[in-house]
Amino acid sequence: MHDDLSHALAEPFDVAVVGGGPAGLTAAVALARAGVSTALIAPLHCGDNRTTALLAGSVAVLERLEVWERCREDAEALCAIRIIDDRGGLVRAPEVLFDAAEIGLDAFGYNIPTERLVAALAARAATLPTLRIVPRPAAAVVTGDDRVAIRLSEGETLTARLVVGADGRASLCRQAAGIATRTWHYPQSALTCNVTHSRPHRGVSTEFHTAAGPFTLVPLPGNRSGLVWVARSRTAERLRELDETRLSAAIERQAQSFLGTMKVEGARGLFPLSGMSAERFADRRIALVGEAAHVIPPIGAQGFNLGLRDAVTIADLAAQAMRSGGDPGASALLARYAAERGADAGLRSAAVDLLN
């Protein structure tokens, strides 16, 4: 895998993945593991301060790709989900607890710091002989009848029969494919950070449904949780500017002290809530995955799990085509991918919008 860069650029690839976030890394690992000649084009990064809630299906995929064993110790099982009505009305809905054991599961999924998941994916990528990592950003993508050319930031060019665009909401790949988007915005922002607390969470993810949006504490290993606090944008901005002591106190009050004393740890993030959907998920030998195809608010643990399903779906379709001597970028294959993933993403996006 670690051949010199000139060799990596000289050979034509079957598939090139543009973007080194979790979705791009997952696609690259799945393709290369299946023996597909793959290039991963992106400066690798370690993620941010957020955590990723992996649903059971996503964990199964990571197990199959031999990634889960590299990060399992950094994740916490989500054994139950508690929902609390905190809208402030005279009549409150009763508290609800969904227990994974009631449906025969050990856990609904696992929560893990995004940076640890990215590190595990990158470590797995480094073991695959059919994967070449090109740690430079793409500067231009040009589609053709039988190949796509990708020009790198320093002038080199490589080609592939299929490009997986995992390059985020401002996707260069999406623009090259001529795919338009529909976008929308919410009057809310999500404050994210990690907190320590004096009482154990016991593997229970707790969601307070407030009038301004959900306030969610998702378990991490130890007496720690990842927080996603959706509030009116001005409120969220004000909260982010509080010092550590005041923000910790505000979080503890909002959580009704059910986890005891709380303390903010590490960096905090602020993400204005918006949504985006590509009009098509594939065209012109380019398949879009993750936030290049769809953006939904951080509610209900859907975002990354959707992107992971995108990644493994296009990887499986491309690998099947290669095994039968077919073209991984063929129009019929891309149409099948777009139909499958567009339907799933549309349903999840509508559900999250309704929940918010």
mmCIF file of C-alpha atoms in Angstrom:
data_model
loop_
_atom_site.group_PDB
_atom_site.id
_atom_site.type_symbol
_atom_site.label_atom_id
_atom_site.label_comp_id
_atom_site.label_asym_id
_atom_site.label_seq_id
_atom_site.Cartn_x
_atom_site.Cartn_y
_atom_site.Cartn_z
ATOM 1 C CA MET A 1 0.000 0.000 0.000
ATOM 2 C CA HIS A 2 2.780 2.417 0.760
ATOM 3 C CA ASP A 3 4.289 2.450 -2.742
ATOM 4 C CA ASP A 4 5.749 5.785 -3.782
ATOM 5 C CA LEU A 5 3.202 8.318 -4.936
ATOM 6 C CA SER A 6 4.425 8.397 -8.554
ATOM 7 C CA HIS A 7 3.585 4.690 -8.891
ATOM 8 C CA ALA A 8 0.167 5.223 -7.301
ATOM 9 C CA LEU A 9 -0.626 7.972 -9.815
ATOM 10 C CA ALA A 10 0.781 6.168 -12.849
ATOM 11 C CA GLU A 11 -1.577 3.195 -12.698
ATOM 12 C CA PRO A 12 -5.271 3.429 -13.590
ATOM 13 C CA PHE A 13 -7.623 2.505 -10.766
ATOM 14 C CA ASP A 14 -10.922 0.720 -10.850
ATOM 15 C CA VAL A 15 -12.337 3.004 -8.146
ATOM 16 C CA ALA A 16 -11.178 6.248 -6.561
ATOM 17 C CA VAL A 17 -12.666 7.496 -3.303
ATOM 18 C CA VAL A 18 -12.477 11.249 -2.775
ATOM 19 C CA GLY A 19 -12.754 12.211 0.903
ATOM 20 C CA GLY A 20 -11.152 10.780 4.030
ATOM 21 C CA GLY A 21 -13.916 11.095 6.616
ATOM 22 C CA PRO A 22 -15.710 8.068 8.073
ATOM 23 C CA ALA A 23 -17.880 7.447 4.995
ATOM 24 C CA GLY A 24 -14.962 7.736 2.575
ATOM 25 C CA LEU A 25 -12.718 5.531 4.671
ATOM 26 C CA THR A 26 -15.465 2.917 5.015
ATOM 27 C CA ALA A 27 -15.998 2.844 1.243
ATOM 28 C CA ALA A 28 -12.250 2.560 0.583
ATOM 29 C CA VAL A 29 -11.791 -0.246 3.112
ATOM 30 C CA ALA A 30 -14.816 -2.177 1.813
ATOM 31 C CA LEU A 31 -13.654 -1.871 -1.807
ATOM 32 C CA ALA A 32 -10.020 -2.769 -1.152
ATOM 33 C CA ARG A 33 -10.979 -5.652 1.132
ATOM 34 C CA ALA A 34 -12.956 -7.081 -1.802
ATOM 35 C CA GLY A 35 -9.835 -6.915 -3.953
ATOM 36 C CA VAL A 36 -10.835 -3.865 -5.997
ATOM 37 C CA SER A 37 -7.964 -1.621 -7.100
ATOM 38 C CA THR A 38 -8.778 1.526 -5.126
ATOM 39 C CA ALA A 39 -7.292 4.960 -4.518
ATOM 40 C CA LEU A 40 -8.234 7.029 -1.468
ATOM 41 C CA ILE A 41 -7.673 10.696 -2.218
ATOM 42 C CA ALA A 42 -7.749 12.885 0.876
ATOM 43 C CA PRO A 43 -5.590 14.273 3.648
ATOM 44 C CA LEU A 44 -6.601 12.014 6.534
ATOM 45 C CA HIS A 45 -7.904 13.747 9.629
ATOM 46 C CA CYS A 46 -8.899 12.660 13.109
ATOM 47 C CA GLY A 47 -12.463 13.913 13.209
ATOM 48 C CA ASP A 48 -13.712 16.429 15.753
ATOM 49 C CA ASN A 49 -15.030 16.556 19.294
ATOM 50 C CA ARG A 50 -18.303 14.866 18.418
ATOM 51 C CA THR A 51 -19.233 11.271 19.099
ATOM 52 C CA THR A 52 -20.820 8.819 16.687
ATOM 53 C CA ALA A 53 -23.733 6.632 17.725
ATOM 54 C CA LEU A 54 -23.371 3.427 15.727
ATOM 55 C CA LEU A 55 -26.566 1.434 15.333
ATOM 56 C CA ALA A 56 -26.400 -2.357 15.456
ATOM 57 C CA GLY A 57 -26.312 -2.700 11.670
ATOM 58 C CA SER A 58 -23.357 -0.336 11.434
ATOM 59 C CA VAL A 59 -21.471 -2.266 14.091
ATOM 60 C CA ALA A 60 -22.070 -5.460 12.100
ATOM 61 C CA VAL A 61 -20.579 -3.798 9.004
ATOM 62 C CA LEU A 62 -17.506 -2.639 10.930
ATOM 63 C CA GLU A 63 -17.085 -6.162 12.294
ATOM 64 C CA ARG A 64 -17.213 -7.556 8.764
ATOM 65 C CA LEU A 65 -14.592 -5.045 7.623
ATOM 66 C CA GLU A 66 -12.352 -5.977 10.593
ATOM 67 C CA VAL A 67 -12.482 -2.424 11.942
ATOM 68 C CA TRP A 68 -14.567 -2.909 15.075
ATOM 69 C CA GLU A 69 -11.885 -4.900 16.877
ATOM 70 C CA ARG A 70 -9.611 -1.867 16.592
ATOM 71 C CA CYS A 71 -11.950 0.531 18.402
ATOM 72 C CA ARG A 72 -14.370 -1.545 20.487
ATOM 73 C CA GLU A 73 -12.656 -0.582 23.750
ATOM 74 C CA ASP A 74 -13.270 3.112 22.977
ATOM 75 C CA ALA A 75 -17.039 2.583 22.582
ATOM 76 C CA GLU A 76 -19.870 2.308 25.092
ATOM 77 C CA ALA A 77 -22.887 0.052 24.611
ATOM 78 C CA LEU A 78 -26.278 1.759 24.318
ATOM 79 C CA CYS A 79 -28.381 -0.678 26.306
ATOM 80 C CA ALA A 80 -31.458 1.513 26.649
ATOM 81 C CA ILE A 81 -32.955 4.792 25.473
ATOM 82 C CA ARG A 82 -34.863 7.022 27.875
ATOM 83 C CA ILE A 83 -37.167 9.759 26.506
ATOM 84 C CA ILE A 84 -38.339 12.543 28.822
ATOM 85 C CA ASP A 85 -40.934 15.177 27.948
ATOM 86 C CA ASP A 86 -39.404 18.492 29.011
ATOM 87 C CA ARG A 87 -41.479 20.899 26.922
ATOM 88 C CA GLY A 88 -42.742 22.746 29.978
ATOM 89 C CA GLY A 89 -46.477 22.257 29.395
ATOM 90 C CA LEU A 90 -49.128 21.654 32.023
ATOM 91 C CA VAL A 91 -49.567 18.100 30.759
ATOM 92 C CA ARG A 92 -46.430 16.025 30.300
ATOM 93 C CA ALA A 93 -46.121 12.776 28.430
ATOM 94 C CA PRO A 94 -44.980 9.891 30.642
ATOM 95 C CA GLU A 95 -41.311 8.992 30.625
ATOM 96 C CA VAL A 96 -40.512 6.154 28.222
ATOM 97 C CA LEU A 97 -37.667 3.631 28.464
ATOM 98 C CA PHE A 98 -36.779 1.393 25.528
ATOM 99 C CA ASP A 99 -34.611 -1.513 26.672
ATOM 100 C CA ALA A 100 -32.604 -3.451 24.088
ATOM 101 C CA ALA A 101 -33.091 -6.643 26.083
ATOM 102 C CA GLU A 102 -36.837 -6.445 25.419
ATOM 103 C CA ILE A 103 -36.196 -7.232 21.751
ATOM 104 C CA GLY A 104 -33.439 -9.749 22.383
ATOM 105 C CA LEU A 105 -30.460 -7.439 21.838
ATOM 106 C CA ASP A 106 -27.517 -6.765 24.106
ATOM 107 C CA ALA A 107 -27.486 -3.164 22.873
ATOM 108 C CA PHE A 108 -29.150 -0.916 20.300
ATOM 109 C CA GLY A 109 -25.667 0.123 19.241
ATOM 110 C CA TYR A 110 -22.530 1.787 20.543
ATOM 111 C CA ASN A 111 -21.337 5.352 21.020
ATOM 112 C CA ILE A 112 -17.741 6.194 20.155
ATOM 113 C CA PRO A 113 -15.648 9.370 19.806
ATOM 114 C CA THR A 114 -15.515 10.138 16.091
ATOM 115 C CA GLU A 115 -11.737 10.593 16.177
ATOM 116 C CA ARG A 116 -11.288 7.031 17.526
ATOM 117 C CA LEU A 117 -13.521 5.588 14.818
ATOM 118 C CA VAL A 118 -11.600 7.474 12.103
ATOM 119 C CA ALA A 119 -8.302 6.249 13.558
ATOM 120 C CA ALA A 120 -9.517 2.630 13.504
ATOM 121 C CA LEU A 121 -10.682 2.929 9.892
ATOM 122 C CA ALA A 122 -7.367 4.500 8.864
ATOM 123 C CA ALA A 123 -5.416 1.758 10.644
ATOM 124 C CA ARG A 124 -7.414 -0.914 8.829
ATOM 125 C CA ALA A 125 -6.905 0.896 5.506
ATOM 126 C CA ALA A 126 -3.148 0.738 6.053
ATOM 127 C CA THR A 127 -3.237 -3.077 5.970
ATOM 128 C CA LEU A 128 -4.910 -3.470 2.546
ATOM 129 C CA PRO A 129 -2.573 -4.132 -0.403
ATOM 130 C CA THR A 130 -5.066 -3.075 -3.093
ATOM 131 C CA LEU A 131 -5.572 0.368 -1.551
ATOM 132 C CA ARG A 132 -3.349 3.337 -2.363
ATOM 133 C CA ILE A 133 -3.684 6.361 -0.094
ATOM 134 C CA VAL A 134 -2.939 9.660 -1.809
ATOM 135 C CA PRO A 135 -2.824 12.190 1.057
ATOM 136 C CA ARG A 136 -3.633 15.257 -1.031
ATOM 137 C CA PRO A 137 -6.925 17.016 -1.751
ATOM 138 C CA ALA A 138 -8.581 16.797 -5.145
ATOM 139 C CA ALA A 139 -8.446 20.077 -7.066
ATOM 140 C CA ALA A 140 -10.635 19.125 -10.027
ATOM 141 C CA VAL A 141 -12.768 16.189 -11.179
ATOM 142 C CA VAL A 142 -13.530 15.715 -14.881
ATOM 143 C CA THR A 143 -15.955 13.051 -16.090
ATOM 144 C CA GLY A 144 -15.526 11.066 -19.308
ATOM 145 C CA ASP A 145 -17.277 8.291 -21.200
ATOM 146 C CA ASP A 146 -15.195 5.467 -19.749
ATOM 147 C CA ARG A 147 -13.159 7.085 -16.956
ATOM 148 C CA VAL A 148 -13.075 9.990 -14.531
ATOM 149 C CA ALA A 149 -9.923 12.087 -14.201
ATOM 150 C CA ILE A 150 -8.992 13.559 -10.816
ATOM 151 C CA ARG A 151 -6.432 16.341 -10.700
ATOM 152 C CA LEU A 152 -4.688 16.752 -7.370
ATOM 153 C CA SER A 153 -3.758 19.990 -5.646
ATOM 154 C CA GLU A 154 -0.128 19.785 -6.835
ATOM 155 C CA GLY A 155 -0.973 19.071 -10.468
ATOM 156 C CA GLU A 156 -0.810 15.267 -10.710
ATOM 157 C CA THR A 157 -3.741 13.427 -12.273
ATOM 158 C CA LEU A 158 -5.119 9.931 -11.769
ATOM 159 C CA THR A 159 -8.044 8.151 -13.406
ATOM 160 C CA ALA A 160 -10.664 5.625 -12.299
ATOM 161 C CA ARG A 161 -13.678 3.917 -13.813
ATOM 162 C CA LEU A 162 -15.791 4.861 -10.790
ATOM 163 C CA VAL A 163 -15.406 7.723 -8.345
ATOM 164 C CA VAL A 164 -17.013 7.580 -4.912
ATOM 165 C CA GLY A 165 -17.637 11.167 -3.833
ATOM 166 C CA ALA A 166 -17.280 11.308 -0.051
ATOM 167 C CA ASP A 167 -16.146 14.928 0.000
ATOM 168 C CA GLY A 168 -18.862 16.530 2.102
ATOM 169 C CA ARG A 169 -21.681 18.978 1.595
ATOM 170 C CA ALA A 170 -19.607 21.233 -0.713
ATOM 171 C CA SER A 171 -18.721 18.196 -2.829
ATOM 172 C CA LEU A 172 -16.440 18.739 -5.809
ATOM 173 C CA CYS A 173 -17.504 15.331 -7.120
ATOM 174 C CA ARG A 174 -21.185 16.283 -7.009
ATOM 175 C CA GLN A 175 -20.471 19.437 -8.994
ATOM 176 C CA ALA A 176 -18.494 17.453 -11.581
ATOM 177 C CA ALA A 177 -21.435 15.076 -12.027
ATOM 178 C CA GLY A 178 -23.769 18.027 -12.607
ATOM 179 C CA ILE A 179 -26.021 17.068 -9.703
ATOM 180 C CA ALA A 180 -28.092 19.839 -8.135
ATOM 181 C CA THR A 181 -29.167 19.931 -4.486
ATOM 182 C CA ARG A 182 -32.138 20.954 -2.402
ATOM 183 C CA THR A 183 -31.279 22.663 0.883
ATOM 184 C CA TRP A 184 -33.250 23.847 3.889
ATOM 185 C CA HIS A 185 -32.480 25.447 7.245
ATOM 186 C CA TYR A 186 -33.797 25.302 10.805
ATOM 187 C CA PRO A 187 -33.865 28.117 13.383
ATOM 188 C CA GLN A 188 -31.715 25.971 15.673
ATOM 189 C CA SER A 189 -28.104 25.021 16.281
ATOM 190 C CA ALA A 190 -26.579 22.015 18.001
ATOM 191 C CA LEU A 191 -24.045 22.524 20.775
ATOM 192 C CA THR A 192 -21.789 19.488 21.126
ATOM 193 C CA CYS A 193 -19.266 18.546 23.792
ATOM 194 C CA ASN A 194 -18.338 15.723 26.120
ATOM 195 C CA VAL A 195 -19.083 15.796 29.840
ATOM 196 C CA THR A 196 -18.070 13.874 32.915
ATOM 197 C CA HIS A 197 -20.644 13.194 35.628
ATOM 198 C CA SER A 198 -20.609 11.874 39.174
ATOM 199 C CA ARG A 199 -23.290 9.208 38.661
ATOM 200 C CA PRO A 200 -23.084 6.252 36.236
ATOM 201 C CA HIS A 201 -25.166 6.318 33.060
ATOM 202 C CA ARG A 202 -25.530 2.497 33.101
ATOM 203 C CA GLY A 203 -25.555 2.417 29.308
ATOM 204 C CA VAL A 204 -28.744 4.486 29.038
ATOM 205 C CA SER A 205 -28.960 7.242 26.419
ATOM 206 C CA THR A 206 -31.269 9.974 27.711
ATOM 207 C CA GLU A 207 -33.192 12.418 25.515
ATOM 208 C CA PHE A 208 -34.961 15.418 27.016
ATOM 209 C CA HIS A 209 -37.428 16.673 24.426
ATOM 210 C CA THR A 210 -37.640 20.420 25.019
ATOM 211 C CA ALA A 211 -39.689 23.053 23.207
ATOM 212 C CA ALA A 212 -36.547 24.184 21.361
ATOM 213 C CA GLY A 213 -35.268 20.726 20.424
ATOM 214 C CA PRO A 214 -33.767 17.574 21.949
ATOM 215 C CA PHE A 215 -31.118 17.630 24.668
ATOM 216 C CA THR A 216 -29.388 14.253 24.420
ATOM 217 C CA LEU A 217 -26.731 12.625 26.586
ATOM 218 C CA VAL A 218 -25.231 9.540 24.957
ATOM 219 C CA PRO A 219 -23.021 7.231 27.089
ATOM 220 C CA LEU A 220 -19.250 6.990 26.668
ATOM 221 C CA PRO A 221 -16.899 4.667 28.582
ATOM 222 C CA GLY A 222 -16.684 5.517 32.268
ATOM 223 C CA ASN A 223 -18.770 8.244 33.872
ATOM 224 C CA ARG A 224 -18.743 10.239 30.644
ATOM 225 C CA SER A 225 -21.297 11.131 27.985
ATOM 226 C CA GLY A 226 -21.420 12.906 24.664
ATOM 227 C CA LEU A 227 -23.855 15.827 24.585
ATOM 228 C CA VAL A 228 -25.920 17.108 21.667
ATOM 229 C CA TRP A 229 -27.962 20.120 22.822
ATOM 230 C CA VAL A 230 -30.294 21.457 20.142
ATOM 231 C CA ALA A 231 -31.504 24.959 20.979
ATOM 232 C CA ARG A 232 -32.516 28.183 19.285
ATOM 233 C CA SER A 233 -29.475 29.484 17.446
ATOM 234 C CA ARG A 234 -28.932 32.538 19.642
ATOM 235 C CA THR A 235 -29.286 30.436 22.782
ATOM 236 C CA ALA A 236 -26.805 27.884 21.497
ATOM 237 C CA GLU A 237 -24.308 30.616 20.619
ATOM 238 C CA ARG A 238 -24.651 32.120 24.093
ATOM 239 C CA LEU A 239 -24.111 28.706 25.700
ATOM 240 C CA ARG A 240 -20.973 28.091 23.677
ATOM 241 C CA GLU A 241 -19.439 31.323 24.939
ATOM 242 C CA LEU A 242 -19.930 30.451 28.621
ATOM 243 C CA ASP A 243 -16.850 29.547 30.626
ATOM 244 C CA GLU A 244 -16.405 25.945 31.716
ATOM 245 C CA THR A 245 -17.980 26.391 35.138
ATOM 246 C CA ARG A 246 -21.102 28.153 33.872
ATOM 247 C CA LEU A 247 -21.620 25.849 30.933
ATOM 248 C CA SER A 248 -21.207 22.794 33.177
ATOM 249 C CA ALA A 249 -23.832 24.206 35.548
ATOM 250 C CA ALA A 250 -26.211 24.969 32.662
ATOM 251 C CA ILE A 251 -25.902 21.407 31.350
ATOM 252 C CA GLU A 252 -26.496 19.955 34.811
ATOM 253 C CA ARG A 253 -29.638 22.083 35.235
ATOM 254 C CA GLN A 254 -30.984 21.086 31.822
ATOM 255 C CA ALA A 255 -30.304 17.438 32.670
ATOM 256 C CA GLN A 256 -32.201 17.874 35.951
ATOM 257 C CA SER A 257 -29.096 16.587 37.785
ATOM 258 C CA PHE A 258 -30.058 12.992 37.028
ATOM 259 C CA LEU A 259 -26.379 12.159 36.391
ATOM 260 C CA GLY A 260 -25.181 14.206 39.329
ATOM 261 C CA THR A 261 -22.477 16.858 39.082
ATOM 262 C CA MET A 262 -21.372 17.543 35.535
ATOM 263 C CA LYS A 263 -18.212 19.006 34.065
ATOM 264 C CA VAL A 264 -17.469 19.894 30.457
ATOM 265 C CA GLU A 265 -14.327 18.272 29.078
ATOM 266 C CA GLY A 266 -12.404 19.175 25.950
ATOM 267 C CA ALA A 267 -13.547 21.332 23.062
ATOM 268 C CA ARG A 268 -17.095 22.295 22.259
ATOM 269 C CA GLY A 269 -18.693 22.628 18.827
ATOM 270 C CA LEU A 270 -21.606 24.577 17.385
ATOM 271 C CA PHE A 271 -23.424 23.382 14.276
ATOM 272 C CA PRO A 272 -26.305 25.338 12.702
ATOM 273 C CA LEU A 273 -29.039 22.863 11.799
ATOM 274 C CA SER A 274 -29.707 22.457 8.119
ATOM 275 C CA GLY A 275 -30.608 19.796 5.622
ATOM 276 C CA MET A 276 -29.522 18.976 2.102
ATOM 277 C CA SER A 277 -30.394 16.316 -0.426
ATOM 278 C CA ALA A 278 -28.803 15.711 -3.808
ATOM 279 C CA GLU A 279 -31.322 15.421 -6.634
ATOM 280 C CA ARG A 280 -29.563 12.239 -7.727
ATOM 281 C CA PHE A 281 -27.113 10.126 -5.768
ATOM 282 C CA ALA A 282 -25.111 9.062 -8.817
ATOM 283 C CA ASP A 283 -24.363 10.076 -12.385
ATOM 284 C CA ARG A 284 -21.507 10.218 -14.913
ATOM 285 C CA ARG A 285 -19.425 7.515 -13.193
ATOM 286 C CA ILE A 286 -19.693 9.289 -9.831
ATOM 287 C CA ALA A 287 -21.568 7.892 -6.801
ATOM 288 C CA LEU A 288 -22.169 10.181 -3.825
ATOM 289 C CA VAL A 289 -21.977 8.954 -0.225
ATOM 290 C CA GLY A 290 -22.436 10.577 3.162
ATOM 291 C CA GLU A 291 -22.827 14.333 3.307
ATOM 292 C CA ALA A 292 -22.024 14.685 -0.389
ATOM 293 C CA ALA A 293 -25.448 13.067 -0.931
ATOM 294 C CA HIS A 294 -27.482 14.093 2.108
ATOM 295 C CA VAL A 295 -27.236 16.198 5.257
ATOM 296 C CA ILE A 296 -29.667 15.772 8.138
ATOM 297 C CA PRO A 297 -29.681 17.266 11.661
ATOM 298 C CA PRO A 298 -27.872 15.346 14.443
ATOM 299 C CA ILE A 299 -31.115 13.858 15.743
ATOM 300 C CA GLY A 300 -31.897 10.173 16.098
ATOM 301 C CA ALA A 301 -28.366 8.942 15.298
ATOM 302 C CA GLN A 302 -29.085 8.784 11.563
ATOM 303 C CA GLY A 303 -26.374 10.837 9.827
ATOM 304 C CA PHE A 304 -23.286 8.627 9.957
ATOM 305 C CA ASN A 305 -25.288 5.422 9.832
ATOM 306 C CA LEU A 306 -26.837 6.564 6.533
ATOM 307 C CA GLY A 307 -23.395 7.420 5.166
ATOM 308 C CA LEU A 308 -22.012 4.057 6.188
ATOM 309 C CA ARG A 309 -24.858 2.274 4.387
ATOM 310 C CA ASP A 310 -24.126 4.390 1.307
ATOM 311 C CA ALA A 311 -20.462 3.392 1.460
ATOM 312 C CA VAL A 312 -20.963 -0.348 1.799
ATOM 313 C CA THR A 313 -23.749 -0.411 -0.794
ATOM 314 C CA ILE A 314 -21.660 1.170 -3.563
ATOM 315 C CA ALA A 315 -18.645 -0.915 -2.528
ATOM 316 C CA ASP A 316 -20.647 -4.143 -2.718
ATOM 317 C CA LEU A 317 -22.161 -3.231 -6.095
ATOM 318 C CA ALA A 318 -18.779 -2.265 -7.540
ATOM 319 C CA ALA A 319 -17.112 -5.422 -6.216
ATOM 320 C CA GLN A 320 -19.880 -7.606 -7.663
ATOM 321 C CA ALA A 321 -19.443 -5.934 -11.046
ATOM 322 C CA MET A 322 -15.678 -6.483 -10.966
ATOM 323 C CA ARG A 323 -16.045 -10.172 -10.081
ATOM 324 C CA SER A 324 -18.319 -10.729 -13.087
ATOM 325 C CA GLY A 325 -16.050 -8.808 -15.442
ATOM 326 C CA GLY A 326 -18.365 -5.806 -15.550
ATOM 327 C CA ASP A 327 -17.873 -2.057 -15.303
ATOM 328 C CA PRO A 328 -18.024 -0.614 -11.749
ATOM 329 C CA GLY A 329 -19.069 2.764 -13.161
ATOM 330 C CA ALA A 330 -21.762 1.502 -15.542
ATOM 331 C CA SER A 331 -24.960 3.543 -15.801
ATOM 332 C CA ALA A 332 -27.178 0.626 -14.768
ATOM 333 C CA LEU A 333 -25.119 0.009 -11.623
ATOM 334 C CA LEU A 334 -25.242 3.678 -10.658
ATOM 335 C CA ALA A 335 -28.994 3.795 -11.282
ATOM 336 C CA ARG A 336 -29.476 0.847 -8.940
ATOM 337 C CA TYR A 337 -27.328 2.485 -6.277
ATOM 338 C CA ALA A 338 -29.171 5.807 -6.583
ATOM 339 C CA ALA A 339 -32.577 4.139 -6.284
ATOM 340 C CA GLU A 340 -31.627 2.093 -3.216
ATOM 341 C CA ARG A 341 -29.886 4.819 -1.306
ATOM 342 C CA GLY A 342 -32.175 7.675 -2.334
ATOM 343 C CA ALA A 343 -35.216 5.868 -0.956
ATOM 344 C CA ASP A 344 -33.536 5.090 2.382
ATOM 345 C CA ALA A 345 -32.103 8.571 2.852
ATOM 346 C CA GLY A 346 -35.381 10.246 1.904
ATOM 347 C CA LEU A 347 -37.317 8.204 4.460
ATOM 348 C CA ARG A 348 -34.798 8.862 7.261
ATOM 349 C CA SER A 349 -34.574 12.559 6.462
ATOM 350 C CA ALA A 350 -38.361 12.945 6.574
ATOM 351 C CA ALA A 351 -38.522 11.082 9.900
ATOM 352 C CA VAL A 352 -35.839 13.281 11.472
ATOM 353 C CA ASP A 353 -37.539 16.430 10.166
ATOM 354 C CA LEU A 354 -40.858 15.326 11.655
ATOM 355 C CA LEU A 355 -39.245 14.414 14.989
ATOM 356 C CA ASN A 356 -37.519 17.805 15.211
#
